[in-house]
Amino acid sequence: MSELPKVYDPQATEQKWYDFWLDKGYFHADEARQGDHYCVVIPPPNVTGMLHLGHVLNNTLQDVAIRYRRMLGDNALWMPGMDHAGIATQNVVEKKLLSEGTDRHELGREKFVERVWEWKEEYGGVILRQLKRLGASCDWERERFTMDEGLSAAVREVFVRLYEKGLIYRGHRIIHWCVRCHTALSDEEAVVSEGGEKGHLWHIRYPAADGGEGVVVATTRPETMLGDTGIAVHPEDERYQALLGKNVILPLLDRPIPIITDELVDKEFGTGAVKVTPAHDANDFEMGQRHNLPTMTIMSTDGKITEEGGPYAGLDRFEARKKIVADLEERGFLVEVEDYSVPIRRCQRCETVIEPYLSKQWFVKMEPLAKPAIAAVEKGELRFHPDRWTGVYLHWLNNIRDWCISRQLWWGHRIPVWYCQECGAENVSREDPERCSQCGDDELVQDPDVLDTWFSSWLWPFSTMGWPDETPTLDKFYPTDLLVTAADIIFFWVARMVMAGYEFMGECPFGDVYLNSIVRDGKGRKMSKSLGNSPDPIAVMDEFGADALRFTIVSLAPIGQDVRFDRDKTEFGRNFANKIWNATRFALMNLEGADLATWPEQAKPDGLSLPSRWILSRLQTVVEEVRTALDEYRYNDAASSIYRYLWGEVCDWYVELIKPALYGDDAEAKRLVGTTLVTVLDRVMRLLHPFMPYLTEEIWQALPMQRPVESIVIAPFPEAVDAWRDSEAEQTVQAMMDTVTAVRAIRSEFSIAPKEPLTLRVATESPDRLEAIRGYVANLARVDSIEALQQGAQPSGEPSAAIVGLGNIFVPLGDSVDRDAVSERMLREQGKIDKELAAVDKKLARPSFVEKAPADIVEKEREKAATLRGRREELERHLAALRG
């Protein structure tokens, strides 16, 4: 039997066991192994990434899931890897080059890409090493990278297949353009701020060409008026019927533009007339196409006004805005300026304001791909947890737009299209072509753009397993079982993976999607570098240990609710680890030399004491609770069940109840409680292992028993043993605990010293149960004598409490109790309760609160009212006892 050190030291434990697990190959899945299998693919972190608390929660949940399934005996694969993160990685390397006095253009494309690969090899992947510190049990032998050779081949294969099916095309469309990153972005990468941003709505008069009054339009982007080629009104808007077919004059540039009608115009918004700028607004582009309006690009890719902007050419877009507004006002065209909340899109990476821009880009037709992804939910092949995200997923797919997949970057998968310089043909190929497929000429130039990062990520579940080749890994582990990810990439990644899965594999890539909580700070703010409110997880683990952080963050994360976290909360997990450690160490010290094992599961052990029968019986309920919670992805509920049992029952009660046997001379009694305690610790360590892998391995290895396997990692997850259930023992010990708790509360309420002798009188409905617990109550509650009263007896002048399954208990008050002082304190408390209760009742009496407030808030108020009433009734009983 190993002796545990006095203090648990995570630093001495964690690396030792992680190296042991890796050496033994416990995390490696085997395609040749028979039996059930289970697979999770990691959401690939960016190669530039550093571990943050969102990663901690997400990857701990994945690790809990995979360790649980591994202990169930499944052939469990957790596939790791990293994303090349096009824009993010290119930005990092460009900044490094600037610090060296050069830039990518000076280097040239080929040299720049070489520098990015060098950076990736030297600095990339830090986050994966940090995940190992967290305890992530990935199959590291299979680590993939979205630009490794195999995944690059998969990307080309997909592009070619979709192109050949007519689902990839190149065309002029309005796209989201980042003037900082100099690239197109997808809809999901151009993020609209919640609630909009403070801005203005400028009302501008466009005079009629024939000298009439003209029309007034409203815009949030007055600089784009330089590219206006029309004014649109609704065809049924009577206000403008006389102007249809006529021209107005574009202010400042004095260019005539026509008034057209289009049903897209909202008659109720503003004046009912809108400016049409086909090259700088998606709706305007479609309108311009319908009415053959010219397109004028008045802004360059770096956000400056072009020559089309006349006197404003060369100005930055926002400088041009100020000058245009000033000129409009000076020349009498500015009618009104009003404050307005503007839904501004910003680049997800650099937060620069996005510019809608007419550009020739590559797109994927999404509607045909979306249909099977929609049907997946309707058929029950895809399930979201929590379920409310199902509606969000379906809404996006039912309103899906084509996906812009080209990016004006150098780092990423180069678009596999070569343009023939002789005949102009597009050559799309899996291999680099030597000649044009149309005319045979060898003058071919590859498209300079790269593919959107997500174009490789959407293939992740099957490309990581060797697709397009038919591999044993793909055959064994695809489709995967569970995806754990953040809700904010449900469109970027989840929905697209589902579409790719059906298109290229013919089935959904995973059955269940668990969307984990957002981690916020203690004030409810999203964690960010700018706010400085995000603790460094590595520093937290250095201080508290990885297990403490893992257990804390999972316990704080109910499914579907955000997590409020601050560094100090990790003390919860550390205190739990220390409690387990100290209780186990105490037990092992007192069992030294005992001949111990664990109880066999076939039958109930003979000769067990009441506490041992109780703790074994309770364990079976806890095992069922934990297994059910894990199967239903209620990870925090599973953690809570273990916590309540291990801390609140094993440590707080069972260890105290068996101390007489541990300290005594009866070897058989010590053997019985020792075997029971080792049995409990063995099983509860296995229950806890997915959450706290390091601590549980250390303790499990120290238990004085025969271990069926070499490590807890591959030990069987506990199952409930019906033979160990004992409902009578559970009810009896519960009555004992309630009695001891009630007596301790009475001591506290009436200021009775802990060592002062007490008499306990019990009006019991169950004399046998009272006899069974008499000794335990006397010992734990420091009661000198226990008297049995007739059922229904009501002694006056004695504080009382009702105990379920036992009856009413009474404690006669001695002369040491200062009745006046206690009464005065209780009356003060009662007064405070009355005020608080009146406020809660008033709130609950308001229909506006009950009907409009969230249901959980209303329920909390009702629970608060019930608690206050219960406490008031208790105080009333105590005051009556004091009055005699």
CSV table of N, CA and C in Angstrom, one decimal, residues 737-869:
chain,number,residue,atom,x,y,z
A,737,MET,N,-28.6,11.6,10.1
A,737,MET,CA,-28.0,12.8,9.7
A,737,MET,C,-28.8,14.0,9.9
A,738,ASP,N,-30.1,13.9,9.6
A,738,ASP,CA,-31.0,15.0,9.8
A,738,ASP,C,-31.1,15.3,11.3
A,739,THR,N,-31.1,14.3,12.2
A,739,THR,CA,-31.2,14.5,13.6
A,739,THR,C,-29.9,15.2,14.1
A,740,VAL,N,-28.8,14.8,13.7
A,740,VAL,CA,-27.5,15.4,14.1
A,740,VAL,C,-27.5,16.8,13.7
A,741,THR,N,-27.8,17.1,12.4
A,741,THR,CA,-27.8,18.4,11.8
A,741,THR,C,-28.8,19.3,12.6
A,742,ALA,N,-30.0,18.8,13.0
A,742,ALA,CA,-31.0,19.6,13.7
A,742,ALA,C,-30.5,19.9,15.1
A,743,VAL,N,-29.8,19.0,15.8
A,743,VAL,CA,-29.3,19.2,17.1
A,743,VAL,C,-28.2,20.3,17.1
A,744,ARG,N,-27.3,20.2,16.1
A,744,ARG,CA,-26.2,21.1,15.9
A,744,ARG,C,-26.8,22.5,15.6
A,745,ALA,N,-27.9,22.6,14.8
A,745,ALA,CA,-28.5,23.9,14.6
A,745,ALA,C,-29.1,24.5,15.8
A,746,ILE,N,-29.7,23.6,16.7
A,746,ILE,CA,-30.3,24.1,17.9
A,746,ILE,C,-29.2,24.7,18.8
A,747,ARG,N,-28.1,24.0,18.9
A,747,ARG,CA,-27.0,24.5,19.7
A,747,ARG,C,-26.6,25.9,19.2
A,748,SER,N,-26.5,26.0,17.9
A,748,SER,CA,-26.1,27.3,17.4
A,748,SER,C,-27.2,28.4,17.6
A,749,GLU,N,-28.4,28.0,17.4
A,749,GLU,CA,-29.5,29.0,17.5
A,749,GLU,C,-29.6,29.5,19.0
A,750,PHE,N,-29.4,28.6,19.9
A,750,PHE,CA,-29.6,29.0,21.3
A,750,PHE,C,-28.3,29.3,22.1
A,751,SER,N,-27.2,29.4,21.3
A,751,SER,CA,-25.9,29.7,21.8
A,751,SER,C,-25.5,28.7,22.9
A,752,ILE,N,-25.7,27.4,22.7
A,752,ILE,CA,-25.3,26.4,23.6
A,752,ILE,C,-23.9,25.9,23.2
A,753,ALA,N,-22.9,25.9,24.0
A,753,ALA,CA,-21.6,25.5,23.7
A,753,ALA,C,-21.5,24.1,23.2
A,754,PRO,N,-20.6,23.8,22.2
A,754,PRO,CA,-20.5,22.5,21.6
A,754,PRO,C,-20.2,21.4,22.6
A,755,LYS,N,-19.5,21.7,23.7
A,755,LYS,CA,-19.2,20.6,24.6
A,755,LYS,C,-20.2,20.5,25.8
A,756,GLU,N,-21.2,21.4,25.8
A,756,GLU,CA,-22.2,21.3,26.9
A,756,GLU,C,-23.0,20.1,26.7
A,757,PRO,N,-23.2,19.3,27.8
A,757,PRO,CA,-24.1,18.1,27.7
A,757,PRO,C,-25.5,18.5,27.3
A,758,LEU,N,-26.1,17.6,26.5
A,758,LEU,CA,-27.5,17.8,26.1
A,758,LEU,C,-28.3,16.5,26.3
A,759,THR,N,-29.6,16.7,26.5
A,759,THR,CA,-30.5,15.6,26.5
A,759,THR,C,-31.4,15.7,25.2
A,760,LEU,N,-31.6,14.6,24.5
A,760,LEU,CA,-32.4,14.6,23.3
A,760,LEU,C,-33.6,13.8,23.6
A,761,ARG,N,-34.8,14.3,23.4
A,761,ARG,CA,-36.1,13.6,23.6
A,761,ARG,C,-36.7,13.4,22.2
A,762,VAL,N,-37.1,12.2,21.9
A,762,VAL,CA,-37.7,11.9,20.6
A,762,VAL,C,-39.0,11.3,20.7
A,763,ALA,N,-40.0,12.0,20.1
A,763,ALA,CA,-41.4,11.4,20.0
A,763,ALA,C,-41.4,10.7,18.6
A,764,THR,N,-41.1,9.4,18.7
A,764,THR,CA,-40.8,8.7,17.5
A,764,THR,C,-41.9,7.8,17.0
A,765,GLU,N,-42.0,7.7,15.7
A,765,GLU,CA,-42.9,6.8,15.1
A,765,GLU,C,-42.2,5.5,14.7
A,766,SER,N,-40.9,5.4,15.0
A,766,SER,CA,-40.1,4.2,14.6
A,766,SER,C,-39.1,3.9,15.7
A,767,PRO,N,-39.5,3.3,16.8
A,767,PRO,CA,-38.5,3.0,17.9
A,767,PRO,C,-37.3,2.2,17.4
A,768,ASP,N,-37.5,1.2,16.5
A,768,ASP,CA,-36.4,0.4,16.0
A,768,ASP,C,-35.3,1.3,15.3
A,769,ARG,N,-35.8,2.2,14.5
A,769,ARG,CA,-34.9,3.1,13.8
A,769,ARG,C,-34.1,4.0,14.8
A,770,LEU,N,-34.8,4.5,15.9
A,770,LEU,CA,-34.2,5.3,16.9
A,770,LEU,C,-33.1,4.5,17.6
A,771,GLU,N,-33.3,3.2,17.9
A,771,GLU,CA,-32.3,2.4,18.5
A,771,GLU,C,-31.1,2.2,17.6
A,772,ALA,N,-31.4,2.1,16.3
A,772,ALA,CA,-30.3,1.8,15.3
A,772,ALA,C,-29.4,3.0,15.2
A,773,ILE,N,-29.9,4.2,15.5
A,773,ILE,CA,-29.0,5.4,15.3
A,773,ILE,C,-28.6,6.0,16.6
A,774,ARG,N,-29.0,5.5,17.7
A,774,ARG,CA,-28.8,6.1,19.0
A,774,ARG,C,-27.3,6.4,19.3
A,775,GLY,N,-26.5,5.4,19.0
A,775,GLY,CA,-25.1,5.6,19.3
A,775,GLY,C,-24.4,6.6,18.4
A,776,TYR,N,-24.8,6.6,17.1
A,776,TYR,CA,-24.2,7.5,16.2
A,776,TYR,C,-24.6,9.0,16.5
A,777,VAL,N,-25.9,9.2,16.9
A,777,VAL,CA,-26.4,10.5,17.2
A,777,VAL,C,-25.7,11.0,18.5
A,778,ALA,N,-25.5,10.1,19.5
A,778,ALA,CA,-24.9,10.5,20.7
A,778,ALA,C,-23.5,10.9,20.5
A,779,ASN,N,-22.8,10.2,19.6
A,779,ASN,CA,-21.4,10.5,19.3
A,779,ASN,C,-21.2,11.8,18.5
A,780,LEU,N,-21.9,11.9,17.4
A,780,LEU,CA,-21.7,13.0,16.5
A,780,LEU,C,-22.4,14.3,17.0
A,781,ALA,N,-23.5,14.2,17.7
A,781,ALA,CA,-24.2,15.5,18.2
A,781,ALA,C,-23.8,15.8,19.6
A,782,ARG,N,-22.9,15.0,20.2
A,782,ARG,CA,-22.5,15.2,21.6
A,782,ARG,C,-23.7,15.3,22.5
A,783,VAL,N,-24.5,14.2,22.5
A,783,VAL,CA,-25.7,14.1,23.3
A,783,VAL,C,-25.4,13.1,24.4
A,784,ASP,N,-25.7,13.5,25.6
A,784,ASP,CA,-25.4,12.6,26.8
A,784,ASP,C,-26.5,11.5,26.9
A,785,SER,N,-27.8,11.9,26.7
A,785,SER,CA,-28.8,10.9,26.8
A,785,SER,C,-29.9,11.1,25.8
A,786,ILE,N,-30.5,10.0,25.4
A,786,ILE,CA,-31.6,10.1,24.4
A,786,ILE,C,-32.8,9.4,25.0
A,787,GLU,N,-33.9,10.1,25.1
A,787,GLU,CA,-35.1,9.6,25.7
A,787,GLU,C,-36.2,9.4,24.7
A,788,ALA,N,-36.8,8.3,24.7
A,788,ALA,CA,-37.9,8.0,23.7
A,788,ALA,C,-39.2,8.5,24.4
A,789,LEU,N,-40.0,9.3,23.6
A,789,LEU,CA,-41.3,9.7,24.0
A,789,LEU,C,-42.4,9.0,23.2
A,790,GLN,N,-43.6,9.0,23.7
A,790,GLN,CA,-44.7,8.5,23.0
A,790,GLN,C,-44.9,9.3,21.7
A,791,GLN,N,-45.3,8.6,20.6
A,791,GLN,CA,-45.6,9.2,19.4
A,791,GLN,C,-46.6,10.3,19.6
A,792,GLY,N,-46.4,11.5,19.0
A,792,GLY,CA,-47.4,12.6,19.2
A,792,GLY,C,-47.1,13.5,20.4
A,793,ALA,N,-46.2,13.1,21.3
A,793,ALA,CA,-45.9,14.0,22.4
A,793,ALA,C,-45.4,15.3,22.0
A,794,GLN,N,-45.8,16.4,22.8
A,794,GLN,CA,-45.4,17.7,22.5
A,794,GLN,C,-45.0,18.5,23.7
A,795,PRO,N,-43.8,18.2,24.2
A,795,PRO,CA,-43.3,18.9,25.4
A,795,PRO,C,-43.2,20.4,25.2
A,796,SER,N,-43.6,21.1,26.2
A,796,SER,CA,-43.6,22.6,26.0
A,796,SER,C,-42.2,23.1,26.5
A,797,GLY,N,-41.8,24.3,26.0
A,797,GLY,CA,-40.6,25.0,26.4
A,797,GLY,C,-39.4,24.3,25.9
A,798,GLU,N,-39.4,23.5,24.9
A,798,GLU,CA,-38.3,22.8,24.3
A,798,GLU,C,-38.2,23.0,22.8
A,799,PRO,N,-37.1,23.5,22.3
A,799,PRO,CA,-36.9,23.7,20.8
A,799,PRO,C,-37.1,22.3,20.2
A,800,SER,N,-37.7,22.3,19.0
A,800,SER,CA,-37.9,21.0,18.3
A,800,SER,C,-37.6,21.1,16.8
A,801,ALA,N,-37.6,19.9,16.2
A,801,ALA,CA,-37.4,19.8,14.8
A,801,ALA,C,-38.1,18.5,14.4
A,802,ALA,N,-38.7,18.5,13.2
A,802,ALA,CA,-39.3,17.4,12.6
A,802,ALA,C,-38.3,16.6,11.7
A,803,ILE,N,-38.2,15.3,12.0
A,803,ILE,CA,-37.2,14.5,11.2
A,803,ILE,C,-38.0,13.4,10.5
A,804,VAL,N,-37.9,13.5,9.1
A,804,VAL,CA,-38.6,12.5,8.3
A,804,VAL,C,-38.1,11.1,8.6
A,805,GLY,N,-39.1,10.2,8.8
A,805,GLY,CA,-38.7,8.8,9.0
A,805,GLY,C,-38.4,8.5,10.4
A,806,LEU,N,-38.5,9.5,11.3
A,806,LEU,CA,-38.1,9.3,12.7
A,806,LEU,C,-39.2,9.8,13.6
A,807,GLY,N,-39.5,11.1,13.5
A,807,GLY,CA,-40.5,11.8,14.3
A,807,GLY,C,-40.1,13.2,14.7
A,808,ASN,N,-40.5,13.7,15.9
A,808,ASN,CA,-40.2,15.0,16.3
A,808,ASN,C,-39.1,14.9,17.4
A,809,ILE,N,-38.1,15.7,17.3
A,809,ILE,CA,-37.1,15.7,18.4
A,809,ILE,C,-37.2,17.0,19.2
A,810,PHE,N,-36.8,16.9,20.5
A,810,PHE,CA,-36.9,18.0,21.4
A,810,PHE,C,-35.6,18.1,22.2
A,811,VAL,N,-35.2,19.3,22.5
A,811,VAL,CA,-34.0,19.5,23.3
A,811,VAL,C,-34.3,20.4,24.5
A,812,PRO,N,-34.4,19.9,25.7
A,812,PRO,CA,-34.6,20.7,26.9
A,812,PRO,C,-33.5,21.7,27.0
A,813,LEU,N,-33.9,23.0,27.4
A,813,LEU,CA,-32.9,24.0,27.5
A,813,LEU,C,-32.5,24.1,29.0
A,814,GLY,N,-31.1,24.2,29.1
A,814,GLY,CA,-30.6,24.3,30.5
A,814,GLY,C,-30.5,25.7,30.9
A,815,ASP,N,-29.9,25.9,32.1
A,815,ASP,CA,-29.8,27.2,32.7
A,815,ASP,C,-28.8,28.1,32.0
A,816,SER,N,-27.9,27.5,31.2
A,816,SER,CA,-26.9,28.3,30.5
A,816,SER,C,-27.4,29.1,29.4
A,817,VAL,N,-28.6,28.9,28.9
A,817,VAL,CA,-29.2,29.6,27.8
A,817,VAL,C,-29.7,31.0,28.3
A,818,ASP,N,-29.2,32.1,27.7
A,818,ASP,CA,-29.7,33.4,28.0
A,818,ASP,C,-30.9,33.6,27.2
A,819,ARG,N,-32.1,33.3,27.8
A,819,ARG,CA,-33.3,33.4,27.0
A,819,ARG,C,-33.6,34.7,26.5
A,820,ASP,N,-33.4,35.8,27.3
A,820,ASP,CA,-33.7,37.1,26.8
A,820,ASP,C,-32.9,37.5,25.6
A,821,ALA,N,-31.6,37.3,25.7
A,821,ALA,CA,-30.7,37.6,24.6
A,821,ALA,C,-31.0,36.9,23.3
A,822,VAL,N,-31.3,35.6,23.5
A,822,VAL,CA,-31.6,34.7,22.3
A,822,VAL,C,-32.9,35.2,21.7
A,823,SER,N,-33.9,35.5,22.5
A,823,SER,CA,-35.2,36.0,22.0
A,823,SER,C,-35.1,37.3,21.3
A,824,GLU,N,-34.3,38.2,21.8
A,824,GLU,CA,-34.1,39.5,21.2
A,824,GLU,C,-33.5,39.3,19.8
A,825,ARG,N,-32.5,38.4,19.7
A,825,ARG,CA,-31.8,38.2,18.4
A,825,ARG,C,-32.8,37.6,17.4
A,826,MET,N,-33.6,36.6,17.9
A,826,MET,CA,-34.5,35.9,17.0
A,826,MET,C,-35.6,36.9,16.5
A,827,LEU,N,-36.1,37.8,17.4
A,827,LEU,CA,-37.1,38.8,17.0
A,827,LEU,C,-36.5,39.7,15.9
A,828,ARG,N,-35.2,40.1,16.1
A,828,ARG,CA,-34.6,41.0,15.1
A,828,ARG,C,-34.6,40.3,13.7
A,829,GLU,N,-34.2,39.1,13.8
A,829,GLU,CA,-34.1,38.3,12.5
A,829,GLU,C,-35.5,38.2,11.9
A,830,GLN,N,-36.5,37.9,12.8
A,830,GLN,CA,-37.9,37.8,12.3
A,830,GLN,C,-38.3,39.1,11.6
A,831,GLY,N,-38.0,40.2,12.2
A,831,GLY,CA,-38.3,41.5,11.6
A,831,GLY,C,-37.7,41.7,10.2
A,832,LYS,N,-36.5,41.3,10.1
A,832,LYS,CA,-35.8,41.4,8.8
A,832,LYS,C,-36.5,40.5,7.8
A,833,ILE,N,-36.8,39.3,8.2
A,833,ILE,CA,-37.5,38.4,7.3
A,833,ILE,C,-38.8,38.9,6.8
A,834,ASP,N,-39.6,39.5,7.8
A,834,ASP,CA,-40.9,40.1,7.4
A,834,ASP,C,-40.8,41.1,6.3
A,835,LYS,N,-39.7,42.0,6.4
A,835,LYS,CA,-39.6,43.0,5.4
A,835,LYS,C,-39.2,42.4,4.1
A,836,GLU,N,-38.2,41.5,4.1
A,836,GLU,CA,-37.8,40.8,2.9
A,836,GLU,C,-38.9,40.1,2.2
A,837,LEU,N,-39.7,39.4,3.0
A,837,LEU,CA,-40.8,38.5,2.5
A,837,LEU,C,-41.9,39.4,1.9
A,838,ALA,N,-42.1,40.6,2.5
A,838,ALA,CA,-43.1,41.5,2.0
A,838,ALA,C,-42.7,42.0,0.6
A,839,ALA,N,-41.4,42.3,0.4
A,839,ALA,CA,-40.9,42.7,-0.9
A,839,ALA,C,-41.0,41.7,-1.9
A,840,VAL,N,-40.7,40.4,-1.6
A,840,VAL,CA,-40.7,39.3,-2.5
A,840,VAL,C,-42.2,39.0,-2.9
A,841,ASP,N,-43.1,39.0,-1.9
A,841,ASP,CA,-44.5,38.8,-2.2
A,841,ASP,C,-45.1,39.9,-3.1
A,842,LYS,N,-44.7,41.1,-2.9
A,842,LYS,CA,-45.1,42.2,-3.7
A,842,LYS,C,-44.7,42.0,-5.1
A,843,LYS,N,-43.4,41.6,-5.3
A,843,LYS,CA,-43.0,41.3,-6.7
A,843,LYS,C,-43.7,40.2,-7.3
A,844,LEU,N,-44.0,39.1,-6.6
A,844,LEU,CA,-44.7,38.0,-7.1
A,844,LEU,C,-46.2,38.3,-7.4
A,845,ALA,N,-46.7,39.3,-6.7
A,845,ALA,CA,-48.1,39.7,-6.9
A,845,ALA,C,-48.3,40.5,-8.2
A,846,ARG,N,-47.2,41.0,-8.8
A,846,ARG,CA,-47.3,41.8,-10.0
A,846,ARG,C,-47.4,40.9,-11.2
A,847,PRO,N,-48.5,41.0,-11.9
A,847,PRO,CA,-48.7,40.2,-13.2
A,847,PRO,C,-47.6,40.5,-14.2
A,848,SER,N,-47.1,41.7,-14.2
A,848,SER,CA,-46.1,42.1,-15.2
A,848,SER,C,-44.8,41.3,-15.0
A,849,PHE,N,-44.5,41.1,-13.7
A,849,PHE,CA,-43.3,40.3,-13.4
A,849,PHE,C,-43.4,38.8,-13.6
A,850,VAL,N,-44.5,38.3,-13.2
A,850,VAL,CA,-44.7,36.8,-13.3
A,850,VAL,C,-44.9,36.4,-14.7
A,851,GLU,N,-45.5,37.3,-15.5
A,851,GLU,CA,-45.8,36.9,-16.9
A,851,GLU,C,-44.6,37.2,-17.9
A,852,LYS,N,-43.8,38.3,-17.5
A,852,LYS,CA,-42.8,38.7,-18.5
A,852,LYS,C,-41.4,38.3,-18.1
A,853,ALA,N,-41.1,38.2,-16.8
A,853,ALA,CA,-39.7,37.8,-16.4
A,853,ALA,C,-39.4,36.4,-16.8
A,854,PRO,N,-38.1,36.0,-17.0
A,854,PRO,CA,-37.8,34.6,-17.4
A,854,PRO,C,-38.3,33.7,-16.3
A,855,ALA,N,-38.7,32.5,-16.8
A,855,ALA,CA,-39.3,31.5,-15.9
A,855,ALA,C,-38.4,31.1,-14.7
A,856,ASP,N,-37.0,31.0,-15.0
A,856,ASP,CA,-36.1,30.6,-13.9
A,856,ASP,C,-36.0,31.7,-12.8
A,857,ILE,N,-36.1,33.0,-13.3
A,857,ILE,CA,-36.1,34.1,-12.3
A,857,ILE,C,-37.3,34.1,-11.4
A,858,VAL,N,-38.5,33.9,-12.0
A,858,VAL,CA,-39.7,33.8,-11.3
A,858,VAL,C,-39.6,32.7,-10.3
A,859,GLU,N,-39.1,31.5,-10.7
A,859,GLU,CA,-39.1,30.4,-9.9
A,859,GLU,C,-38.1,30.6,-8.7
A,860,LYS,N,-37.0,31.3,-8.9
A,860,LYS,CA,-36.1,31.6,-7.8
A,860,LYS,C,-36.7,32.5,-6.8
A,861,GLU,N,-37.6,33.5,-7.2
A,861,GLU,CA,-38.3,34.3,-6.3
A,861,GLU,C,-39.3,33.5,-5.4
A,862,ARG,N,-39.9,32.6,-6.1
A,862,ARG,CA,-40.9,31.7,-5.3
A,862,ARG,C,-40.1,30.8,-4.3
A,863,GLU,N,-39.0,30.3,-4.7
A,863,GLU,CA,-38.2,29.5,-3.8
A,863,GLU,C,-37.7,30.4,-2.6
A,864,LYS,N,-37.3,31.6,-3.0
A,864,LYS,CA,-36.9,32.5,-1.9
A,864,LYS,C,-38.0,32.8,-0.9
A,865,ALA,N,-39.2,33.0,-1.4
A,865,ALA,CA,-40.4,33.2,-0.5
A,865,ALA,C,-40.6,32.0,0.4
A,866,ALA,N,-40.5,30.8,-0.2
A,866,ALA,CA,-40.8,29.6,0.6
A,866,ALA,C,-39.7,29.4,1.6
A,867,THR,N,-38.4,29.7,1.3
A,867,THR,CA,-37.4,29.6,2.3
A,867,THR,C,-37.6,30.6,3.4
A,868,LEU,N,-37.9,31.8,3.1
A,868,LEU,CA,-38.2,32.8,4.1
A,868,LEU,C,-39.3,32.4,5.1
A,869,ARG,N,-40.4,31.9,4.5
A,869,ARG,CA,-41.5,31.5,5.3
A,869,ARG,C,-41.1,30.3,6.2
